[in-house]
Short mmCIF file of C-alpha atoms in Angstrom, two decimals:
data_model
loop_
_atom_site.label_atom_id
_atom_site.label_comp_id
_atom_site.label_asym_id
_atom_site.label_seq_id
_atom_site.Cartn_x
_atom_site.Cartn_y
_atom_site.Cartn_z
CA MET A 1 105.76 146.16 140.99
CA SER A 2 105.18 143.84 137.93
CA THR A 3 105.42 140.20 138.40
CA THR A 4 105.63 139.51 134.20
CA VAL A 5 107.78 136.71 133.39
CA SER A 6 110.19 137.46 130.50
CA GLN A 7 109.94 135.62 127.71
CA LEU A 8 113.33 133.48 127.90
CA ASP A 9 111.95 132.52 131.98
CA LYS A 10 109.11 131.61 130.98
CA VAL A 11 108.53 127.25 131.54
CA LYS A 12 108.22 125.85 128.17
CA THR A 13 105.36 123.50 128.01
CA GLY A 14 105.49 122.12 124.15
CA PRO A 15 105.21 118.54 123.39
CA TRP A 16 109.31 118.65 122.44
CA ASN A 17 109.98 120.29 125.63
CA GLY A 18 110.46 117.18 127.86
CA GLY A 19 108.42 115.47 130.47
CA LYS A 20 106.21 114.15 128.10
CA SER A 21 106.19 111.47 125.52
CA PRO A 22 105.46 113.63 122.35
CA TRP A 23 104.84 110.95 119.76
CA ASN A 24 102.74 108.88 122.74
CA LEU A 25 103.93 105.82 122.01
CA GLU A 26 105.90 103.13 124.02
CA TYR A 27 109.52 102.82 123.38
CA GLY A 28 109.56 99.28 122.20
CA LYS A 29 107.22 100.22 120.09
CA ILE A 30 109.20 103.31 118.23
CA MET A 31 112.18 100.98 118.15
CA MET A 32 110.29 98.35 116.44
CA TRP A 33 108.93 100.86 113.86
CA PHE A 34 112.66 102.27 113.26
CA PHE A 35 113.95 98.06 113.15
CA LEU A 36 111.30 98.15 110.49
CA VAL A 37 112.49 100.82 108.47
CA GLY A 38 115.65 99.42 108.19
CA ASP A 39 114.39 95.87 107.06
CA ALA A 40 112.81 97.66 104.68
CA PHE A 41 116.25 99.14 103.41
CA THR A 42 116.97 95.49 103.14
CA PHE A 43 114.61 94.29 101.44
CA SER A 44 114.24 97.45 98.83
CA ALA A 45 117.86 97.03 98.17
CA PHE A 46 117.45 93.22 96.81
CA LEU A 47 114.22 94.08 95.29
CA VAL A 48 116.16 97.14 93.25
CA TYR A 49 119.13 94.71 92.54
CA TYR A 50 116.75 92.33 90.87
CA GLY A 51 115.17 95.25 89.15
CA ALA A 52 118.08 96.51 87.60
CA GLN A 53 119.03 93.24 86.73
CA ARG A 54 115.81 92.59 84.72
CA PHE A 55 116.78 95.90 83.03
CA SER A 56 120.01 95.20 82.04
CA HIS A 57 119.07 92.14 80.64
CA PRO A 58 117.77 91.57 77.05
CA THR A 59 115.68 89.23 77.95
CA TRP A 60 114.39 87.68 81.10
CA PRO A 61 112.17 84.15 81.91
CA ASP A 62 108.62 84.50 82.12
CA PRO A 63 107.04 84.33 85.60
CA ASP A 64 104.17 82.56 83.75
CA LYS A 65 106.20 79.42 82.79
CA ILE A 66 108.22 78.96 85.59
CA PHE A 67 105.72 78.74 88.44
CA GLN A 68 102.91 76.47 86.74
CA SER A 69 101.95 73.55 89.23
CA ILE A 70 100.03 73.04 92.04
CA PRO A 71 101.47 70.48 94.52
CA GLY A 72 99.53 67.21 94.45
CA ILE A 73 96.88 68.48 91.86
CA ALA A 74 98.61 69.75 88.52
CA ASP A 75 102.07 69.64 87.77
CA HIS A 76 101.53 71.97 84.59
CA GLY A 77 99.23 74.60 82.85
CA GLN A 78 98.27 76.54 86.03
CA PRO A 79 100.18 79.43 86.54
CA LEU A 80 100.48 81.63 89.68
CA VAL A 81 97.46 79.76 91.37
CA PHE A 82 99.29 78.00 94.16
CA VAL A 83 101.52 81.36 94.57
CA GLY A 84 97.91 83.00 95.18
CA LEU A 85 96.98 80.57 97.66
CA MET A 86 99.87 81.52 99.45
CA THR A 87 99.32 85.39 99.22
CA PHE A 88 95.95 84.29 100.87
CA ILE A 89 96.98 82.62 103.62
CA LEU A 90 99.54 85.30 104.63
CA ILE A 91 96.79 88.11 103.76
CA MET A 92 94.68 86.15 105.99
CA SER A 93 97.32 85.22 108.78
CA SER A 94 97.97 89.39 109.08
CA VAL A 95 94.18 89.83 109.68
CA THR A 96 94.35 87.01 112.76
CA MET A 97 96.72 89.08 114.09
CA VAL A 98 95.18 92.43 113.90
CA LEU A 99 92.43 90.59 115.45
CA ALA A 100 94.62 89.26 118.18
CA VAL A 101 95.99 93.12 118.90
CA GLU A 102 92.03 94.21 118.65
CA ALA A 103 91.10 91.38 121.80
CA GLY A 104 94.30 92.25 123.74
CA HIS A 105 93.02 96.06 123.84
CA ARG A 106 90.17 94.71 125.46
CA ASN A 107 91.86 92.41 127.50
CA GLN A 108 90.49 89.25 126.41
CA LYS A 109 92.71 86.51 127.20
CA ASN A 110 91.09 83.84 125.68
CA GLU A 111 90.42 85.66 122.19
CA VAL A 112 93.78 86.95 122.02
CA VAL A 113 94.98 83.24 122.52
CA LYS A 114 92.16 81.71 119.75
CA TRP A 115 93.76 84.39 117.05
CA MET A 116 97.67 83.91 118.19
CA LEU A 117 96.81 80.37 117.28
CA TRP A 118 94.70 80.82 114.06
CA THR A 119 98.14 83.40 113.12
CA ILE A 120 100.71 80.90 113.76
CA LEU A 121 98.99 78.11 111.60
CA GLY A 122 98.54 80.73 108.84
CA GLY A 123 102.45 81.29 108.90
CA ILE A 124 103.27 77.65 109.34
CA CYS A 125 100.90 77.17 106.05
CA PHE A 126 102.84 79.73 104.26
CA VAL A 127 106.32 78.28 104.73
CA GLY A 128 105.43 74.91 104.40
CA CYS A 129 103.85 76.21 100.61
CA GLN A 130 107.41 78.06 99.77
CA ALA A 131 109.22 74.85 101.17
CA ILE A 132 107.06 73.17 98.72
CA GLU A 133 107.40 75.53 95.77
CA TRP A 134 111.11 75.40 96.32
CA THR A 135 111.81 71.49 96.12
CA HIS A 136 109.65 71.58 93.07
CA LEU A 137 111.66 74.10 91.46
CA HIS A 138 114.67 72.19 92.49
CA HIS A 139 112.86 69.51 90.72
CA MET A 140 112.77 71.53 87.72
CA GLY A 141 116.49 72.14 87.94
CA PHE A 142 116.72 75.77 89.39
CA TRP A 143 118.67 76.20 92.54
CA PHE A 144 121.38 79.10 94.09
CA GLY A 145 124.14 78.56 91.10
CA LYS A 146 121.91 76.59 88.84
CA ASN A 147 119.24 77.03 86.28
CA PRO A 148 117.55 73.66 84.42
CA ALA A 149 120.34 74.23 81.76
CA THR A 150 123.75 74.26 83.84
CA GLY A 151 126.16 71.67 82.58
CA LEU A 152 124.73 71.54 78.92
CA GLU A 153 126.15 72.94 75.43
CA GLY A 154 125.05 74.17 72.71
CA ASP A 155 122.08 73.58 71.90
CA ALA A 156 120.56 71.42 74.65
CA ILE A 157 120.65 75.00 76.52
CA LYS A 158 117.99 76.29 74.11
CA THR A 159 116.23 73.13 74.25
CA ALA A 160 116.36 73.01 78.08
CA LEU A 161 115.54 76.47 78.79
CA LEU A 162 112.91 77.18 76.09
CA PRO A 163 109.94 76.17 77.61
CA TYR A 164 110.67 79.06 80.24
CA PHE A 165 110.90 81.77 78.22
CA THR A 166 108.52 84.27 76.07
CA HIS A 167 110.91 86.10 74.35
CA ASP A 168 114.61 85.01 73.50
CA ILE A 169 116.55 82.93 75.56
CA SER A 170 119.07 83.40 77.48
CA TYR A 171 121.50 81.01 79.68
CA THR A 172 122.51 84.21 82.45
CA SER A 173 119.35 85.68 82.84
CA ALA A 174 118.07 82.37 83.63
CA LEU A 175 120.46 82.06 86.51
CA GLN A 176 119.77 85.67 87.73
CA PHE A 177 116.61 84.93 87.77
CA ALA A 178 117.12 81.24 89.70
CA ASN A 179 119.34 83.14 92.20
CA LEU A 180 117.67 85.99 93.05
CA PHE A 181 114.42 84.17 93.35
CA PHE A 182 115.62 81.93 96.09
CA THR A 183 117.77 84.31 97.70
CA ILE A 184 114.99 87.21 98.16
CA THR A 185 112.10 84.49 98.87
CA GLY A 186 114.57 82.93 101.16
CA PHE A 187 115.26 85.99 102.83
CA HIS A 188 111.62 86.43 103.06
CA GLY A 189 110.95 83.22 104.25
CA PHE A 190 113.64 83.29 106.82
CA HIS A 191 111.48 86.62 108.14
CA VAL A 192 108.29 84.61 108.23
CA THR A 193 109.97 81.88 109.97
CA VAL A 194 111.17 84.39 112.44
CA GLY A 195 107.95 85.96 112.71
CA ILE A 196 106.42 82.48 114.10
CA ILE A 197 108.73 81.87 116.42
CA LEU A 198 107.98 85.55 117.63
CA ASN A 199 104.41 84.87 117.84
CA ILE A 200 104.69 81.38 119.60
CA ILE A 201 106.81 82.85 122.18
CA ILE A 202 103.90 85.89 122.98
CA LEU A 203 101.30 83.05 123.08
CA PHE A 204 103.20 81.34 125.88
CA MET A 205 103.65 84.80 127.19
CA THR A 206 99.80 85.08 127.08
CA LEU A 207 99.16 81.63 128.24
CA ASN A 208 101.33 82.09 131.47
CA ASN A 209 99.14 85.72 132.01
CA THR A 210 102.26 87.49 131.60
CA PHE A 211 100.14 90.63 129.61
CA GLU A 212 97.03 90.12 131.94
CA ASN A 213 99.89 90.42 134.99
CA ARG A 214 101.32 94.05 133.18
CA GLY A 215 97.82 95.25 132.26
CA SER A 216 98.63 95.39 128.84
CA TYR A 217 99.07 93.27 125.56
CA LEU A 218 101.47 95.92 123.91
CA MET A 219 103.66 93.29 123.18
CA ILE A 220 101.32 91.78 120.95
CA GLU A 221 101.14 94.82 119.10
CA LYS A 222 105.08 95.31 118.64
CA VAL A 223 104.94 91.71 117.55
CA GLY A 224 102.23 92.02 115.33
CA LEU A 225 104.02 94.98 113.75
CA TYR A 226 106.59 92.73 112.45
CA TRP A 227 104.28 89.92 111.00
CA HIS A 228 102.37 92.80 108.68
CA PHE A 229 105.85 94.01 107.50
CA VAL A 230 106.44 90.69 106.49
CA ASP A 231 103.11 90.55 104.89
CA LEU A 232 104.00 93.95 103.66
CA VAL A 233 107.58 92.72 101.83
CA TRP A 234 105.42 89.66 100.27
CA VAL A 235 102.86 92.11 98.46
CA PHE A 236 105.80 93.38 96.69
CA VAL A 237 107.97 90.24 95.98
CA PHE A 238 104.44 88.83 94.44
CA THR A 239 104.29 91.74 92.44
CA PHE A 240 107.77 91.79 91.31
CA PHE A 241 108.55 88.13 91.21
CA TYR A 242 105.40 86.54 89.81
CA LEU A 243 103.18 88.84 88.38
CA ILE A 244 105.69 91.21 86.09
CA MET B 1 107.73 103.20 134.87
CA SER B 2 104.95 101.09 135.23
CA GLN B 3 102.76 104.50 135.61
CA TYR B 4 104.68 106.00 132.25
CA GLN B 5 103.58 102.96 130.60
CA ASP B 6 100.18 103.24 132.44
CA ASN B 7 99.78 106.40 130.43
CA ILE B 8 100.81 105.28 127.46
CA ALA B 9 98.53 102.41 127.24
CA HIS B 10 95.47 105.13 128.19
CA GLY B 11 96.94 107.55 125.38
CA GLU B 12 96.78 104.34 123.14
CA HIS B 13 93.33 103.83 123.65
CA ALA B 14 92.90 107.36 123.31
CA HIS B 15 93.36 107.37 119.97
CA GLU B 16 92.24 104.31 118.81
CA GLY B 17 91.22 105.42 115.72
CA GLY B 18 88.30 103.34 114.86
CA MET B 19 89.75 99.66 114.27
CA ASP B 20 87.26 97.38 115.88
CA LYS B 21 86.16 93.97 114.53
CA LYS B 22 84.40 95.61 111.66
CA ALA B 23 86.90 97.91 110.04
CA ILE B 24 89.52 95.34 110.22
CA TRP B 25 87.06 93.37 107.79
CA ARG B 26 86.76 95.83 105.61
CA VAL B 27 90.71 96.41 105.43
CA PHE B 28 90.41 92.72 104.59
CA GLY B 29 87.77 92.88 102.03
CA VAL B 30 89.64 95.67 100.08
CA LEU B 31 93.26 93.70 100.26
CA LEU B 32 91.29 90.41 99.29
CA ALA B 33 89.48 92.54 96.19
CA LEU B 34 92.63 94.50 95.11
CA THR B 35 94.39 90.72 95.04
CA CYS B 36 91.46 89.23 93.47
CA LEU B 37 91.77 92.03 90.79
CA GLU B 38 95.34 91.28 90.08
CA PHE B 39 94.59 87.59 89.62
CA LEU B 40 91.56 88.69 87.05
CA ILE B 41 94.37 90.62 85.05
CA ALA B 42 97.11 87.88 85.44
CA LEU B 43 94.69 84.81 84.93
CA GLY B 44 92.01 86.39 82.89
CA PHE B 45 93.17 89.34 80.87
CA VAL B 46 96.71 88.50 79.86
CA HIS B 47 96.83 84.69 80.31
CA HIS B 48 93.33 83.43 79.28
CA TRP B 49 91.56 86.17 77.30
CA GLN B 50 94.45 87.58 75.77
CA ILE B 51 92.59 91.17 76.00
CA LEU B 52 95.99 92.31 77.21
CA THR B 53 99.79 91.88 76.23
CA LYS B 54 102.43 92.15 78.97
CA GLY B 55 103.80 95.43 79.18
CA ALA B 56 104.01 98.67 80.07
CA LEU B 57 100.32 99.42 81.09
CA VAL B 58 99.86 96.10 82.51
CA ASN B 59 102.83 96.33 84.73
CA THR B 60 101.58 99.80 85.71
CA ILE B 61 98.28 98.62 87.22
CA TYR B 62 100.45 95.98 89.10
CA ILE B 63 102.54 98.45 90.83
CA VAL B 64 99.53 100.78 91.26
CA LEU B 65 97.31 98.15 93.15
CA THR B 66 100.23 96.89 94.92
CA LEU B 67 100.94 100.26 96.15
CA VAL B 68 97.69 100.76 97.25
CA LYS B 69 97.62 97.38 99.18
CA ALA B 70 100.41 98.34 100.76
CA TYR B 71 98.89 101.82 102.04
CA TYR B 72 96.22 99.73 103.32
CA ILE B 73 98.26 97.18 105.79
CA VAL B 74 100.65 100.28 106.71
CA ALA B 75 97.99 102.78 107.56
CA PHE B 76 95.31 100.32 109.18
CA PHE B 77 96.57 97.01 110.38
CA MET B 78 100.28 98.45 111.27
CA HIS B 79 97.93 101.40 112.97
CA LEU B 80 100.52 104.29 111.44
CA LYS B 81 97.42 106.54 110.39
CA PHE B 82 96.01 106.62 113.77
CA GLU B 83 100.10 108.01 114.81
CA LYS B 84 101.01 111.26 115.40
CA SER B 85 101.78 113.56 112.51
CA SER B 86 105.29 113.83 113.16
CA PHE B 87 105.85 110.36 114.16
CA ILE B 88 104.52 109.37 110.34
CA VAL B 89 106.73 111.60 108.73
CA THR B 90 109.76 110.36 110.83
CA VAL B 91 108.84 106.94 109.56
CA ALA B 92 107.79 107.57 105.81
CA ILE B 93 110.28 110.32 104.80
CA VAL B 94 113.30 108.40 104.49
CA PHE B 95 111.89 106.13 101.66
CA ILE B 96 112.63 109.04 99.30
CA PHE B 97 115.90 107.37 99.82
CA ILE B 98 114.59 104.16 98.65
CA ILE B 99 112.94 105.73 95.53
CA TYR B 100 115.92 107.67 94.62
CA PHE B 101 117.53 104.36 94.31
CA ILE B 102 114.96 102.82 92.56
CA VAL B 103 115.00 105.35 89.68
CA LEU B 104 119.29 105.22 89.94
CA MET B 105 119.52 101.95 89.81
CA LEU B 106 116.93 101.19 86.82
CA VAL B 107 118.42 103.69 84.49
CA GLU B 108 121.89 102.07 85.22
CA GLY B 109 120.36 98.90 84.66
CA GLY B 110 118.83 100.13 81.40
CA PHE B 111 122.07 102.05 80.32
CA LEU B 112 123.94 98.48 80.64
CA ALA B 113 121.63 97.02 78.44
CA GLY B 114 122.17 98.99 75.78
CA ALA B 115 125.88 99.65 76.11
CA PHE B 116 126.49 95.98 76.24
CA GLN B 117 125.13 95.34 72.89
CA GLU B 118 126.58 98.67 70.92
CA HIS B 119 129.87 97.64 71.92
CA GLN B 120 131.54 94.42 71.48
CA LEU B 121 134.60 93.35 73.23
CA PHE B 122 138.10 93.68 71.90
CA PRO B 123 140.33 90.51 72.30
CA ASN B 124 143.40 92.00 73.79
CA LYS B 125 146.19 90.46 71.64
#
């Protein structure tokens, strides 16, 4: 008598046949990834629209000529230096976040707290720098729906916008630049602010021994994913708004 | 539930993929170096010494450097490189749509730039 089981009746044991975690990832972490993919679409839509506007205008303001100040040090003639500092702060805070995650893997509560504090400090510095930059641009006359020539007539428009253009001068493109700059950096700044709040929450959870008792610092990893994503978006914003 | 989480936590350690402190600082060094290179081009070559002018070449260099930085952030800081390959595909494949969208909208923008100039408006009188 044969005991062979037919092919159909065999119990399937592949990774996708149930009873296993095929990706070996916790639910919340997968959902954070999927949220970030969705968020990537939102930011892409913003940046792609910015690109489409730039391509459809015969001329565009020169970022080198708009971002020229270092608040408190120089009002003029220092292109890109301040935004360089902001970029450095954000990359640095991304590093301290990974270090917090790494300390979490080793269940070193005090190290997690230390690196989380640095991360929060970096985030606050970044948002602070952004606030200063927005204020400076507002003083120059840029704002949502406004550029330095808004309300002027005739040749005064040209004179007001001359400092910001290398090629032909266009009121409309200066206006679109202002709108898109404040919308996109504003949306990014909003993300950083949310990230800081999440970081503060998990810092207090760490101090409260929540993760210690749970036996895993996985929550730090999940919030860390969000924080790195914010850094990732900045890399693109920096290139497309400030460099190109 | 808790046992399931334990399994996951152990699994995570099992495929840790060597992101120790040294590796983290190495990735940081790469990101910093690439950013410095961007500034060297922007402030040095283009602005100060004026060896290069802003244009297709410089922009291509910036975009390539940006994509390399993005790779390092996603692969190492976000740890994606060390996940299961099916998960990497799941997360990454949707960017085909974004690439398509970029091409679509930039072509459209470029078309409009020409079309607005070529064809004047006729007053409806």
